[in-house]
mmCIF file of C-alpha atoms in Angstrom:
data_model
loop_
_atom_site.group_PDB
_atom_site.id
_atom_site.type_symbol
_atom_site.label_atom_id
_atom_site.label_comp_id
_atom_site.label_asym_id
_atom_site.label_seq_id
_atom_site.Cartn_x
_atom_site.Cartn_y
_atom_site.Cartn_z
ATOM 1 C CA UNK G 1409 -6.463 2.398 20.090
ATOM 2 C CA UNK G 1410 -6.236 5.951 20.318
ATOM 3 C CA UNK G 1411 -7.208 8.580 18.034
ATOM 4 C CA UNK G 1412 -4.003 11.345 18.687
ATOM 5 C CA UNK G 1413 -5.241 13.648 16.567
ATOM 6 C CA UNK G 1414 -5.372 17.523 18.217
ATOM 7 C CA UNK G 1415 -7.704 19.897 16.675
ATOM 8 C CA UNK G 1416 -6.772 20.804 13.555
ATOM 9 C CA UNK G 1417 -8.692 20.129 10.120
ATOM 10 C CA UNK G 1418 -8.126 17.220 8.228
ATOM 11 C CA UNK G 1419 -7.821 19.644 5.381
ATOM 12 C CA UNK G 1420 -4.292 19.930 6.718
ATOM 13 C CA UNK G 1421 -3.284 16.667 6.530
ATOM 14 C CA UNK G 1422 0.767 15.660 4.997
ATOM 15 C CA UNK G 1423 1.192 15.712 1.320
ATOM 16 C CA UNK G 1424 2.446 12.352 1.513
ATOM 17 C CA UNK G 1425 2.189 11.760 -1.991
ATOM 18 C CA UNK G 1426 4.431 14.713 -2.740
ATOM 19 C CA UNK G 1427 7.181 12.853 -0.677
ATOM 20 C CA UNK G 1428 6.636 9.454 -2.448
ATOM 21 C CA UNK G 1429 7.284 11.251 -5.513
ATOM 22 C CA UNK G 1430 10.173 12.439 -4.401
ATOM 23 C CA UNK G 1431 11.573 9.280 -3.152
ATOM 24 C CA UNK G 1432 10.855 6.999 -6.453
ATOM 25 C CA UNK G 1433 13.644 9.828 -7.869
ATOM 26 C CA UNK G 1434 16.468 7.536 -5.846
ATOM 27 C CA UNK G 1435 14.794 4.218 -6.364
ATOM 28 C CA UNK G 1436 17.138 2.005 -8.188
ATOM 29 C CA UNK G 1437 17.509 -2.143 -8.100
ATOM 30 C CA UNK G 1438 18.933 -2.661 -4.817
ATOM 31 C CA UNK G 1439 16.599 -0.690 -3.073
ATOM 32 C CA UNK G 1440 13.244 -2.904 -5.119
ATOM 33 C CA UNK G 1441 15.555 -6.183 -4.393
ATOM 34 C CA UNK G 1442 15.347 -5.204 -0.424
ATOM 35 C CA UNK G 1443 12.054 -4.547 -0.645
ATOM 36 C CA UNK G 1444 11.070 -7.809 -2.505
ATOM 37 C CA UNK G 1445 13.327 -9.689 0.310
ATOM 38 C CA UNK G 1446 11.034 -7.521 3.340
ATOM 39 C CA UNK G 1447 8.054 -9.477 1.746
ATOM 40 C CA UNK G 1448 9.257 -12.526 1.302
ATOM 41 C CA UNK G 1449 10.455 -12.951 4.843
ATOM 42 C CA UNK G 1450 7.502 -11.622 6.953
ATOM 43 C CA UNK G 1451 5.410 -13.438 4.563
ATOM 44 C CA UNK G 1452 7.176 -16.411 4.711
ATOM 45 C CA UNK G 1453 6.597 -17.359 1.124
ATOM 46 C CA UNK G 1454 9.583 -17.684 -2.170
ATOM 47 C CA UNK G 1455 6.925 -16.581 -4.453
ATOM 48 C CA UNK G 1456 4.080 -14.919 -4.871
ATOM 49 C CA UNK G 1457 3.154 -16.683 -7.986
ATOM 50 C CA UNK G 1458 -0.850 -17.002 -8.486
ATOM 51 C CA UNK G 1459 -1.539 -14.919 -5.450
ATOM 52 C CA UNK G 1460 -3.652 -11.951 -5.412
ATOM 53 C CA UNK G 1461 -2.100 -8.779 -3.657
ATOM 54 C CA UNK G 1462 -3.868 -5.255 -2.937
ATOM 55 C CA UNK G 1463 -1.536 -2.538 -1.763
ATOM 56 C CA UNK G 1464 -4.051 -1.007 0.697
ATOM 57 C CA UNK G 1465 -2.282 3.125 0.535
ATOM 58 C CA UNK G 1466 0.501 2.172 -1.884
ATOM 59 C CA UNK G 1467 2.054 5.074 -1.017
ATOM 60 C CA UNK G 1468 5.195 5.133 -3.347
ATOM 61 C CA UNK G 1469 4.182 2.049 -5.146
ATOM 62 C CA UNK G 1470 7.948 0.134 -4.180
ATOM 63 C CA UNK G 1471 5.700 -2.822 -2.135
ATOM 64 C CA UNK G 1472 3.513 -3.005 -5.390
ATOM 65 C CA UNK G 1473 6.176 -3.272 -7.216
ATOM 66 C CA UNK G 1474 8.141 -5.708 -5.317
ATOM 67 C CA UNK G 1475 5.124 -7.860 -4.961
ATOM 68 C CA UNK G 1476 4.226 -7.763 -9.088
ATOM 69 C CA UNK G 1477 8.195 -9.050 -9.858
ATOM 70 C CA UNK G 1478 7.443 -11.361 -7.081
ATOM 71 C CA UNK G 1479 4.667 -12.807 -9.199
ATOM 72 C CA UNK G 1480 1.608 -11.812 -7.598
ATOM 73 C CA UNK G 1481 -1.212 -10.018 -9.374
ATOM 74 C CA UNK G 1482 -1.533 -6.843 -8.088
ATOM 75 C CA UNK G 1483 -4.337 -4.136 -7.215
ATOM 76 C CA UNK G 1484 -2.852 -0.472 -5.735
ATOM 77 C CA UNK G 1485 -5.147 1.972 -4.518
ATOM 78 C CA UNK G 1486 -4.739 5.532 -2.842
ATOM 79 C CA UNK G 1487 -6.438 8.083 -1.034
ATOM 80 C CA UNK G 1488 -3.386 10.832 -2.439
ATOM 81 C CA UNK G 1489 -3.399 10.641 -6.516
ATOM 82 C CA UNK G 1490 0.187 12.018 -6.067
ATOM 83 C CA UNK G 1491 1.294 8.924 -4.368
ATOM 84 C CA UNK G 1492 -0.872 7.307 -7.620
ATOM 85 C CA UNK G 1493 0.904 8.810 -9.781
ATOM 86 C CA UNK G 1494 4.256 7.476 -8.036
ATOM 87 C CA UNK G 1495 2.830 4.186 -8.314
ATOM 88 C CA UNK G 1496 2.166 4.676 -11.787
ATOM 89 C CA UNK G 1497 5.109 6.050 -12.567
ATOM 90 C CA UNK G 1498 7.244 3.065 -11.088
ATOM 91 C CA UNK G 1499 5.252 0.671 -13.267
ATOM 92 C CA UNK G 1500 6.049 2.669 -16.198
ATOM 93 C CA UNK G 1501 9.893 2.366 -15.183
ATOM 94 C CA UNK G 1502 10.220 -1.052 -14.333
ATOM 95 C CA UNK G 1503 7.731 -3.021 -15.859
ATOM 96 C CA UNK G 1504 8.509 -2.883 -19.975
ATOM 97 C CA UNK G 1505 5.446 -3.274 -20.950
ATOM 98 C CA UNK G 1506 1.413 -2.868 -20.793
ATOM 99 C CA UNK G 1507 1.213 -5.018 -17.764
ATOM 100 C CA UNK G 1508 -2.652 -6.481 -17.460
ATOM 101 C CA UNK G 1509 -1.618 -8.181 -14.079
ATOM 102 C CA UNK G 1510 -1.196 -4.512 -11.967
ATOM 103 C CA UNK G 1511 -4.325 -2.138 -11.728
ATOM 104 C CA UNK G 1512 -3.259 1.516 -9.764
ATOM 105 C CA UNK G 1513 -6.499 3.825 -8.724
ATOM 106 C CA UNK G 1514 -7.318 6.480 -6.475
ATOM 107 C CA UNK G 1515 -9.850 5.434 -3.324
ATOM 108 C CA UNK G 1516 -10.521 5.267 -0.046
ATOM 109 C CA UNK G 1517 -10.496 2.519 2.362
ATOM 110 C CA UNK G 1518 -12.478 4.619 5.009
ATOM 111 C CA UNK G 1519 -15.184 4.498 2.029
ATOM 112 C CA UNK G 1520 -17.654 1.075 2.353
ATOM 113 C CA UNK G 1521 -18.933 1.479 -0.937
ATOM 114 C CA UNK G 1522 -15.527 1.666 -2.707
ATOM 115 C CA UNK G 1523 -14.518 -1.562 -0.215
ATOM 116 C CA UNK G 1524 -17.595 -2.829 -1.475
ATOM 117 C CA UNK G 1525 -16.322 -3.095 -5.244
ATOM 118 C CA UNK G 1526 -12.622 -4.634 -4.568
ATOM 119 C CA UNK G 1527 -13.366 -8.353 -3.733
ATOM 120 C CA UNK G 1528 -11.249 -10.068 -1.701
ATOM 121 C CA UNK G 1529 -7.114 -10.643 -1.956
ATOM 122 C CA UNK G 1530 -5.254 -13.440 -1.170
ATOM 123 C CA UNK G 1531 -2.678 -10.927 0.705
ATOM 124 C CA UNK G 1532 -3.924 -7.562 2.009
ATOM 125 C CA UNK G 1533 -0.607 -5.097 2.298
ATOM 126 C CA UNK G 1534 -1.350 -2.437 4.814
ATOM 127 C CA UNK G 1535 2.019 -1.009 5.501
ATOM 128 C CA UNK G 1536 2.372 2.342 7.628
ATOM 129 C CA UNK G 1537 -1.367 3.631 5.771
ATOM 130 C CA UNK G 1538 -4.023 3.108 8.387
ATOM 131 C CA UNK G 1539 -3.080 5.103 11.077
ATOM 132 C CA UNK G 1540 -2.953 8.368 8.728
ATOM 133 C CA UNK G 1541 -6.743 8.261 7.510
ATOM 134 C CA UNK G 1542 -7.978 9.795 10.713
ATOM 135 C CA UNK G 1543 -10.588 6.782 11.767
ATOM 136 C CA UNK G 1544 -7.769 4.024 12.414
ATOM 137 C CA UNK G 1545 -10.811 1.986 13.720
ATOM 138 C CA UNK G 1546 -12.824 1.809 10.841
ATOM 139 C CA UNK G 1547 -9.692 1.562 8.613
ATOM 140 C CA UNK G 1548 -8.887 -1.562 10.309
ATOM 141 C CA UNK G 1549 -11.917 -3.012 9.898
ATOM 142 C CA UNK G 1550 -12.548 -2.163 6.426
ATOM 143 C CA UNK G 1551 -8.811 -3.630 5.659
ATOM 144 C CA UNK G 1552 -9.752 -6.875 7.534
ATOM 145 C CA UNK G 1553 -13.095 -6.798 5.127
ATOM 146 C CA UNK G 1554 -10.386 -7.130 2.071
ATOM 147 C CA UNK G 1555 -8.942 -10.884 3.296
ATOM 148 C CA UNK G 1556 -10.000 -13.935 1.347
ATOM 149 C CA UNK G 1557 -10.495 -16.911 3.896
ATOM 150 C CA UNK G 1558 -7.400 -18.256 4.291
ATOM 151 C CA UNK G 1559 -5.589 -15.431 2.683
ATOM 152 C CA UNK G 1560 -2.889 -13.146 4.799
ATOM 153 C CA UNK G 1561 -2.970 -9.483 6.545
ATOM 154 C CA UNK G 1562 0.416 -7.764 6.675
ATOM 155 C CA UNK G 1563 -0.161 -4.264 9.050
ATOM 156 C CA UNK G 1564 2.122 -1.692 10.601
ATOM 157 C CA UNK G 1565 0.848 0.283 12.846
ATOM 158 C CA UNK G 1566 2.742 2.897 15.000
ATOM 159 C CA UNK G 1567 3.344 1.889 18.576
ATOM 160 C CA UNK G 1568 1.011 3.371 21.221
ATOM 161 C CA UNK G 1569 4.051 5.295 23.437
ATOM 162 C CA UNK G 1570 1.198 7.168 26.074
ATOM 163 C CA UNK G 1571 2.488 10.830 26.514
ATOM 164 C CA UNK G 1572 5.315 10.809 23.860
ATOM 165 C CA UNK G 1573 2.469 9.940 21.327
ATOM 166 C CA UNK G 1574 -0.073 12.451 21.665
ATOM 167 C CA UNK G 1575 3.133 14.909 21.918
ATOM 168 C CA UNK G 1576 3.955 13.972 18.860
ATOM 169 C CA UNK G 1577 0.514 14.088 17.617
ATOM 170 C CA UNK G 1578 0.619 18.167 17.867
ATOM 171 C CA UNK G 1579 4.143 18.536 16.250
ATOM 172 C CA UNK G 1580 2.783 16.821 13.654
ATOM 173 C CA UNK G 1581 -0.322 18.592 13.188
ATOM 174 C CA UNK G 1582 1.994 21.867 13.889
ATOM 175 C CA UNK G 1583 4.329 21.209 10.526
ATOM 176 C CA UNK G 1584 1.271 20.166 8.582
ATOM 177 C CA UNK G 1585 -0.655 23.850 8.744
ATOM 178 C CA UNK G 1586 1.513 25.812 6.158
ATOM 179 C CA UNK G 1587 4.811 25.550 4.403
ATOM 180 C CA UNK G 1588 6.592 27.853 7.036
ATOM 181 C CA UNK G 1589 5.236 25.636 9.791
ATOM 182 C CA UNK G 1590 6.876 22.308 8.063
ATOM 183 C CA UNK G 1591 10.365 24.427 7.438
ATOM 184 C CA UNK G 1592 10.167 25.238 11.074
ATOM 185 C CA UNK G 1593 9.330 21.747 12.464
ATOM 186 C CA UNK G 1594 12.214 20.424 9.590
ATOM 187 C CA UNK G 1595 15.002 23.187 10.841
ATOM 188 C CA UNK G 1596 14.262 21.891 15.026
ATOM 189 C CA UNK G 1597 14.008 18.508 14.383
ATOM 190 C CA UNK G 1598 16.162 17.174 11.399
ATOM 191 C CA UNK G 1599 19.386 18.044 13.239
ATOM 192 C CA UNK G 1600 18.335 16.138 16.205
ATOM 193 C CA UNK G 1601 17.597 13.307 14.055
ATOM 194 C CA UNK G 1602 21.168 13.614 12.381
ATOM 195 C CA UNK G 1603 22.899 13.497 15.614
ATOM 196 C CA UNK G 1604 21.026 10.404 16.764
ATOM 197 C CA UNK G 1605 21.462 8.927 13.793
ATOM 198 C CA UNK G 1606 25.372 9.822 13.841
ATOM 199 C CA UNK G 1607 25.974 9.264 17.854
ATOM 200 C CA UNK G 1608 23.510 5.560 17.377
ATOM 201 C CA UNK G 1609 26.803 4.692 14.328
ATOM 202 C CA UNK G 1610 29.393 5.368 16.335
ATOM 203 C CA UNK G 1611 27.967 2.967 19.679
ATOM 204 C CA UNK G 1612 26.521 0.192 17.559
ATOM 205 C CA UNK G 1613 29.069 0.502 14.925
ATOM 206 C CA UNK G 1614 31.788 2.846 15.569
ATOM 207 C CA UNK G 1615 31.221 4.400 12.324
ATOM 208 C CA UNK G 1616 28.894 8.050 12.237
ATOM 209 C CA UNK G 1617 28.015 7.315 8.631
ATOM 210 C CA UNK G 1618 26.929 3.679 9.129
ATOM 211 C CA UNK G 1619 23.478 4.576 9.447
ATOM 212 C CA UNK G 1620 23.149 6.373 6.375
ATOM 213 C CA UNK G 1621 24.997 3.983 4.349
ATOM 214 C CA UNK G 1622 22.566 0.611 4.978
ATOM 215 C CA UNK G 1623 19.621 2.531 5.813
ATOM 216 C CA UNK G 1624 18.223 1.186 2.088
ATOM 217 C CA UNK G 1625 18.487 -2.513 3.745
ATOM 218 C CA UNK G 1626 15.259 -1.222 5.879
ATOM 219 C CA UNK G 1627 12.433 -2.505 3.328
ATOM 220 C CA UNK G 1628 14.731 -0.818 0.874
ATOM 221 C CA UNK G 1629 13.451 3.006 1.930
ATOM 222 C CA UNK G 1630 14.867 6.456 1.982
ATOM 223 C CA UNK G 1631 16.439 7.753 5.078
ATOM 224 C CA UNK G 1632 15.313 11.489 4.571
ATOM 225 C CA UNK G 1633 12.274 10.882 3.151
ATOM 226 C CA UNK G 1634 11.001 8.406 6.290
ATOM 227 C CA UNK G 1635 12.446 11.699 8.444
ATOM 228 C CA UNK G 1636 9.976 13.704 6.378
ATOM 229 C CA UNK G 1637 7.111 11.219 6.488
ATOM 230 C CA UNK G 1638 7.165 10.577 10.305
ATOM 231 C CA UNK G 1639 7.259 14.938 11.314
ATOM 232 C CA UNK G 1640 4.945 15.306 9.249
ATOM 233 C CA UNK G 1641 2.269 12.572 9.025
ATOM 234 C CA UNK G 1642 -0.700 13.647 10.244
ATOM 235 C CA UNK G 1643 -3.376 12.240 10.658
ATOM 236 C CA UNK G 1644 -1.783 9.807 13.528
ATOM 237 C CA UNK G 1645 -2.821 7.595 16.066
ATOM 238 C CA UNK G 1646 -1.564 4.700 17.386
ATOM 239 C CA UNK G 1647 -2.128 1.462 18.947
ATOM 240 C CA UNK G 1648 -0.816 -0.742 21.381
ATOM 241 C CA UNK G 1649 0.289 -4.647 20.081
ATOM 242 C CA UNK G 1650 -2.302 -6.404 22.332
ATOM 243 C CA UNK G 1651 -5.054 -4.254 20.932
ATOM 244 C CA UNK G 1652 -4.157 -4.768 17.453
ATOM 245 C CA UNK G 1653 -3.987 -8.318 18.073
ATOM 246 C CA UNK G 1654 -7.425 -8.313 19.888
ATOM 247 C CA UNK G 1655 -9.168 -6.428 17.107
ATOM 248 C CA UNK G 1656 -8.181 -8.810 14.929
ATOM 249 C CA UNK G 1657 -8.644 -11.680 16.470
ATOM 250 C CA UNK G 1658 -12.070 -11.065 16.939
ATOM 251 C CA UNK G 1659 -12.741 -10.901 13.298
ATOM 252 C CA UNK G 1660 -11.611 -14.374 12.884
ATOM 253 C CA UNK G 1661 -7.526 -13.824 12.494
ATOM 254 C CA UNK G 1662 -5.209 -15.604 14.224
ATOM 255 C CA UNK G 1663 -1.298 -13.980 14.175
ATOM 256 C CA UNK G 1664 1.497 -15.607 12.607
ATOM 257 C CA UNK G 1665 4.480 -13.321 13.118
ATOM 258 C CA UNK G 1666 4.946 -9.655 14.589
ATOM 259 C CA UNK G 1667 8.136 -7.881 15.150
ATOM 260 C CA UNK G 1668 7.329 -5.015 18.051
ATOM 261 C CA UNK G 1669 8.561 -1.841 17.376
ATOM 262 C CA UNK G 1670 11.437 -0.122 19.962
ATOM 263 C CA UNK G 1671 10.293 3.403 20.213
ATOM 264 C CA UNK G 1672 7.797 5.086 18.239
ATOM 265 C CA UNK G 1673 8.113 2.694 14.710
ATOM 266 C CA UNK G 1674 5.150 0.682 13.168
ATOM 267 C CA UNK G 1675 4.687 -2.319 14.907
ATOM 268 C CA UNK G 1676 4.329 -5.053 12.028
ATOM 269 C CA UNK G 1677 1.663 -8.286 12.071
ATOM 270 C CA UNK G 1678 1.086 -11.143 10.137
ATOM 271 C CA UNK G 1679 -2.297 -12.482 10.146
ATOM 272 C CA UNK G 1680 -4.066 -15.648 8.466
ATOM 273 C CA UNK G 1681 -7.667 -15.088 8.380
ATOM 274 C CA UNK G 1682 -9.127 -18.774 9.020
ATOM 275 C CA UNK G 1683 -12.180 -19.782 7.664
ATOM 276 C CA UNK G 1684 -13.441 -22.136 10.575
ATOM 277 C CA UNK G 1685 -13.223 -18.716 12.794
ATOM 278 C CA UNK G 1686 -14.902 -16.025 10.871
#
């Protein structure tokens, strides 16, 4: 693992719960039914029925979400108390009524005495979260803490890329000092990402739209808003596959599934924590 970030204070860090905000604006059903069906199939389960689920950076709250109507009970917790108050607000949206079985708070996984107090979860969600708390290490470790024996760890992580990760390390740090920064950062890189986006349609699919118009089937997210998340999501670091599986492995987890990111995307892992190992 490598910590990326150049040296610029924490203080700076993305308002990512100003962009999860944003996004829950264009959440609708098909959007919650992809994300229900991104669970199901890295987690290999039908239900989630009598599980117990923590959201580990809920972020927008659509995982939470997806794993409450999937049955499981479900904890969400947040370092940003905008992206609580997405969560919060989803709940209030989709779920009709008081719901006893879904618990949304602000805290810190870097923190051991707020780890402490959670317990442990049958599934630990860690989606996209650790590598922005600026101690991926410790965040790992702390997340690993969470697992029941026997129960499951779904990460992302972004993909260690050498050079082309630390470089991005400083744009990111760059768009994250001041609003003119971000517009700056936004007005360079958002039309490169449109004609990618557009010229990747028309090879793959011969359509310059196509892109845009499934983008929803990945995990059920926003197009934009992921544009907006990855310029400016600092912290970053990143980690190779074979270290993530190492660190874990030491703690007593032994991988199930990963799908290996092509380019600069989360690499994803499925771990069962086994009780004979830890």
């Amino acid at each position: 693992m490598k910590c990326n970030n150049p040296p610029v204070s924490l203080d700076k860090r993305f308002s990512f719960g100003r962009n999860w905000l944003s996004f829950i604006r264009t959440l609708d059903e098909n959007r919650i039914l992809e994300a229900e069906k991104s669970l199901m199939v890295m987690l290999d389960l039908t239900t989630l029925a009598g599980k117990q689920f923590i959201d580990v950076g809920c972020g927008s709250g659509l995982f939470s979400l997806a794993a409450r109507r999937l049955g499981a009970e479900v904890f969400s917790f947040d370092f940003d108390k905008d992206s609580v108050e997405a969560t919060k607000e989803l709940r209030r949206r989709f779920i009709p009524q008081e719901d006893p079985l879904w618990h949304i708070e602000q805290g810190d996984v870097l923190s051991d005495s707020y780890l402490n107090s959670l317990g442990n979860y049958d599934i630990v969600y860690a989606w996209g979260v650790l590598h922005h708390t600026g101690n991926l290490l410790k965040a790992m470790n702390n997340t690993s803490r969470l697992v029941a024996d026997n129960g499951i760890l779904f990460i992302g992580i972004y993909n260690d890329r050498g050079l082309r990760s630390r470089i991005w390390s400083y744009i990111k740090a760059f768009y994250s000092i001041n609003v003119f920064t971000s517009a700056i950062t936004k007005a360079i890189f958002y039309p490169i990402f449109l004609s990618y986006s557009m010229i990747k349609g028309v090879i793959q699919n011969k359509d310059a739209f196509y892109v845009f118009k499934h983008y929803r089937s990945n995990r059920g997210m926003s197009l934009f808003h992921d544009w907006n998340d990855w310029l400016g999501g600092y912290p970053f670091e990143v980690a190779t596959p074979s270290k993530v599986i190492s660190f874990f492995s030491d703690r007593g987890f032994v991988l199930q599934k990963s799908i290996i990111a092509i380019g600069s995307r989360n690499n994803e892992f499925v771990f069962l924590k086994c009780k004979h190992l830890t």
